[in-house]
Short mmCIF file of C-alpha atoms in Angstrom, two decimals:
data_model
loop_
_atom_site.label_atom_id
_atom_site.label_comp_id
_atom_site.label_asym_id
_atom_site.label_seq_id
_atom_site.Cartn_x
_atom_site.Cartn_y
_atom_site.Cartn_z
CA UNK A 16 38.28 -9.71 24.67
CA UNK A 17 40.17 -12.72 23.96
CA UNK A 18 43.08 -13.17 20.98
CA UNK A 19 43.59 -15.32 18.50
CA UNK A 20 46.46 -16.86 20.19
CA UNK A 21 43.89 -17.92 22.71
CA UNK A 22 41.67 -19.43 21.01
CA UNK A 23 45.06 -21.64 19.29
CA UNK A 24 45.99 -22.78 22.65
CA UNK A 25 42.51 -23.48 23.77
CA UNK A 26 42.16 -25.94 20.84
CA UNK A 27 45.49 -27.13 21.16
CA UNK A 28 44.36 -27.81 25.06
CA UNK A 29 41.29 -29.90 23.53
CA UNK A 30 43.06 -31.70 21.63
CA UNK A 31 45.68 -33.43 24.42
CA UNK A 32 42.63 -33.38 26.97
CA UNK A 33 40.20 -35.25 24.70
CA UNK A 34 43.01 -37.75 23.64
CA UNK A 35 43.56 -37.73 27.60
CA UNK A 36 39.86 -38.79 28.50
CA UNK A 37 39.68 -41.04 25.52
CA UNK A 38 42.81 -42.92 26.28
CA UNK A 39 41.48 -43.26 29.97
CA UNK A 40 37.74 -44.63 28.91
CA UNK A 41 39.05 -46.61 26.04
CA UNK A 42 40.27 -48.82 29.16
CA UNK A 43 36.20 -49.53 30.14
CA UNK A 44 34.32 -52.31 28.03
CA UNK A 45 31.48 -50.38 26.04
CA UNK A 46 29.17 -51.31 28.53
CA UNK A 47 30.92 -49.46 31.23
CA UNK A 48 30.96 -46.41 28.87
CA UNK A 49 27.61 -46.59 28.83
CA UNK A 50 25.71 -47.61 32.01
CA UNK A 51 23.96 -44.86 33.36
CA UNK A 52 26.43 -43.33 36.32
CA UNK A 53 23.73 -40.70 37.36
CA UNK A 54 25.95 -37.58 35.80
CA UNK A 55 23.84 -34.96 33.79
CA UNK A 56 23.99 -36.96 30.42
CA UNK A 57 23.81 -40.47 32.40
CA UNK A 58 26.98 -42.24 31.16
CA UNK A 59 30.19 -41.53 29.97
CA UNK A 60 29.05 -42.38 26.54
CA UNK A 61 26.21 -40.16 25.68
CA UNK A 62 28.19 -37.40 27.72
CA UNK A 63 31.45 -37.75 25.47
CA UNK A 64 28.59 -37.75 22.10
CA UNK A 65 27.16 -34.48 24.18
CA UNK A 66 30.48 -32.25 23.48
CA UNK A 67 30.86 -33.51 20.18
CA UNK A 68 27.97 -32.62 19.47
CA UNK A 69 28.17 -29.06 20.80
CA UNK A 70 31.48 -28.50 19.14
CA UNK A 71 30.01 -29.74 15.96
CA UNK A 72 27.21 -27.22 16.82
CA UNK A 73 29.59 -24.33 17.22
CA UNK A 74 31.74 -24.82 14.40
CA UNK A 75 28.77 -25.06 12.01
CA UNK A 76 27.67 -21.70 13.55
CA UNK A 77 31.45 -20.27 13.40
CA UNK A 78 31.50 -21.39 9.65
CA UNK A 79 34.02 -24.14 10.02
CA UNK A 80 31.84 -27.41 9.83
CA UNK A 81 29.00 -29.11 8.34
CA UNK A 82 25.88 -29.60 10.02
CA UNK A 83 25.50 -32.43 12.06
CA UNK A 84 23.63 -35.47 11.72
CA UNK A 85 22.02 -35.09 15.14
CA UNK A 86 19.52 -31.93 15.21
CA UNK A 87 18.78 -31.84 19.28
CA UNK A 88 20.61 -32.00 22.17
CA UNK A 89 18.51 -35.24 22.90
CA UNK A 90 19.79 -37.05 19.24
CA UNK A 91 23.15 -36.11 20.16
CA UNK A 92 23.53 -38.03 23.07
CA UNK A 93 23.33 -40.87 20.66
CA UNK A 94 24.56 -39.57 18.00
CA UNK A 95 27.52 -42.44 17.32
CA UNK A 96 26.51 -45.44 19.25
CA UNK A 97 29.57 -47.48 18.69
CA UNK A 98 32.85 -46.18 20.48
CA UNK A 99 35.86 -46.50 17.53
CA UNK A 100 33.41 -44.32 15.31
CA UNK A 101 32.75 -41.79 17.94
CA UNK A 102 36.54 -41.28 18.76
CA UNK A 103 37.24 -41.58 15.46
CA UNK A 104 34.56 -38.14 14.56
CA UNK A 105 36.01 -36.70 18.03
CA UNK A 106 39.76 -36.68 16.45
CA UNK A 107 38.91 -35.80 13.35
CA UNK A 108 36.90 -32.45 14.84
CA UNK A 109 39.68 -31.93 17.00
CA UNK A 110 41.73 -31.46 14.24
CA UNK A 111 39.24 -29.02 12.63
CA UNK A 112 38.73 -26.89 15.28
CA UNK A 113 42.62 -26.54 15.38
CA UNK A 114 42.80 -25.82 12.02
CA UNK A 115 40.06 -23.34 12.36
CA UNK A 116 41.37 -21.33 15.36
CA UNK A 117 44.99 -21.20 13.89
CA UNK A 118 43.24 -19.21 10.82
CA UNK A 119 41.31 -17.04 13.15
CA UNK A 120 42.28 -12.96 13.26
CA UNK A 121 41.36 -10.39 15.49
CA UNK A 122 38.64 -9.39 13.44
CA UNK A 123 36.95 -12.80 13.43
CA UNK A 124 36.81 -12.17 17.78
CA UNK A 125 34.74 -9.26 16.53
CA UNK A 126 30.81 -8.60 16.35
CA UNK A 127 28.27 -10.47 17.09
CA UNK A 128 27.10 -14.08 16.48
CA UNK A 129 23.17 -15.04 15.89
CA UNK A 130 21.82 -17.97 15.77
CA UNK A 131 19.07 -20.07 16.75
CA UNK A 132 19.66 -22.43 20.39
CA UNK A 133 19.04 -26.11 19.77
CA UNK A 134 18.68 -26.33 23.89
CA UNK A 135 15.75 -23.05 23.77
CA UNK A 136 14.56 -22.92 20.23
CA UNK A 137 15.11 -19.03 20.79
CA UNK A 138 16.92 -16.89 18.79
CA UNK A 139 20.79 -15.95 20.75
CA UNK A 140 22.98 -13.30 19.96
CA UNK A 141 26.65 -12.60 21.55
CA UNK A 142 29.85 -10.84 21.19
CA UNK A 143 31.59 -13.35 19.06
CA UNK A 144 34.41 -13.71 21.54
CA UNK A 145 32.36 -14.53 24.09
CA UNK A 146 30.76 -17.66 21.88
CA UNK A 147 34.37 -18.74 21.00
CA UNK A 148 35.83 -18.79 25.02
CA UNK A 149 31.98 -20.60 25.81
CA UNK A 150 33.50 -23.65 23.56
CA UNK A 151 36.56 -24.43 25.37
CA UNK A 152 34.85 -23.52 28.76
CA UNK A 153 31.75 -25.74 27.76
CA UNK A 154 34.12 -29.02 26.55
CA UNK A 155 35.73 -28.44 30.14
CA UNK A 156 33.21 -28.17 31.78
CA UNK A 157 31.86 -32.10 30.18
CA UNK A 158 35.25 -33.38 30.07
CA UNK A 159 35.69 -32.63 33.84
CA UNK A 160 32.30 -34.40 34.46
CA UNK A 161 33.99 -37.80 32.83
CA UNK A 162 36.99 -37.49 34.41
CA UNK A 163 34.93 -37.80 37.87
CA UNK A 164 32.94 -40.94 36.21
CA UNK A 165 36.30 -41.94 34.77
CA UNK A 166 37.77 -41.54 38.46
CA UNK A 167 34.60 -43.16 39.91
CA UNK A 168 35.39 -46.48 38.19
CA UNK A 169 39.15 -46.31 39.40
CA UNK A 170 40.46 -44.71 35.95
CA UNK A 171 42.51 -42.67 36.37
CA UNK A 172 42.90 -40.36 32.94
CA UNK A 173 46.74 -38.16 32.96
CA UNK A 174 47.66 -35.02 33.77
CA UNK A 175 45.00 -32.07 32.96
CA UNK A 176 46.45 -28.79 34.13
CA UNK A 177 47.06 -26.61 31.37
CA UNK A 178 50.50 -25.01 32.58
CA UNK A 179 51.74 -28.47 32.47
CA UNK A 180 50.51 -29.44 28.71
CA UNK A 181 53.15 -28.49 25.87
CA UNK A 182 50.55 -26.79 23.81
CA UNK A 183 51.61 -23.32 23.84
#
């Protein structure tokens, strides 16, 4: 089981990573974002729209945001086609999902979560730990996928090892 205090410095961790990856792509003309670079979403782009999407996704289902305007995985690739309002909905989330894990207690790690997957259309149940450490593992996961397309194009986004980040 994970603690609260995880989850703080998890989001506190997306937070300077996402500003890190931003920063770095912000340094590509919009067409360079989004030419298709052959990673799972295609471009930097639509894979940057992908995890806000999914956090959006998750926080509705954790209580802590409204639904968003993209219903599929699909739509969310696209979900903000121009880059200052996609960064812009990307810091402003950030900041929500802070707020959101700094108000979490150890009985909001416990029980289940239920919902229904926009990837299988089934219905999905889990420990609700495990559906808060899949977030930060998930916007990893993504972000390490644009740091190699980031690297690719001879970016090269800062430091990303957590012991070195002053987030705890």
């Amino acid at each position: 089981m994970i603690t609260p205090g995880y989850a703080q410095a998890m989001s506190r961790y997306n937070t300077w990573q996402n500003n890190n990856i931003y920063d770095a792509a912000n340094r590509l003309g919009d067409r360079d974002r989004k030419q298709d670079r052959g990673a799972f979403f295609g471009s930097i782009h639509a894979t940057l729209n992908h995890v806000l999407w999914a956090d959006q996704m998750w926080m509705m289902r954790f209580g802590a945001a409204q639904v968003p305007a993209a219903k599929t995985i699909t739509d969310g690739l696209a979900q903000f086609e121009v880059w200052d309002e996609l960064h812009a909905a990307r810091r402003a989330l950030d900041g929500e999902i802070e707020s959101w894990a700094n108000a979490l207690s150890v009985h909001d790690l416990e029980g289940e979560l239920a919902w229904v997957s926009g990837g299988t259309g089934l219905n999905m149940r889990t420990p609700r730990w495990v559906a808060i450490t899949h977030v930060f593992n998930h916007q990893t996961h993504h972000r390490g996928q644009v740091h190699a397309l980031l690297t690719g194009v001879g970016i090269k986004p800062g430091m990303t090892d957590l012991p070195f980040g002053a987030i705890v």
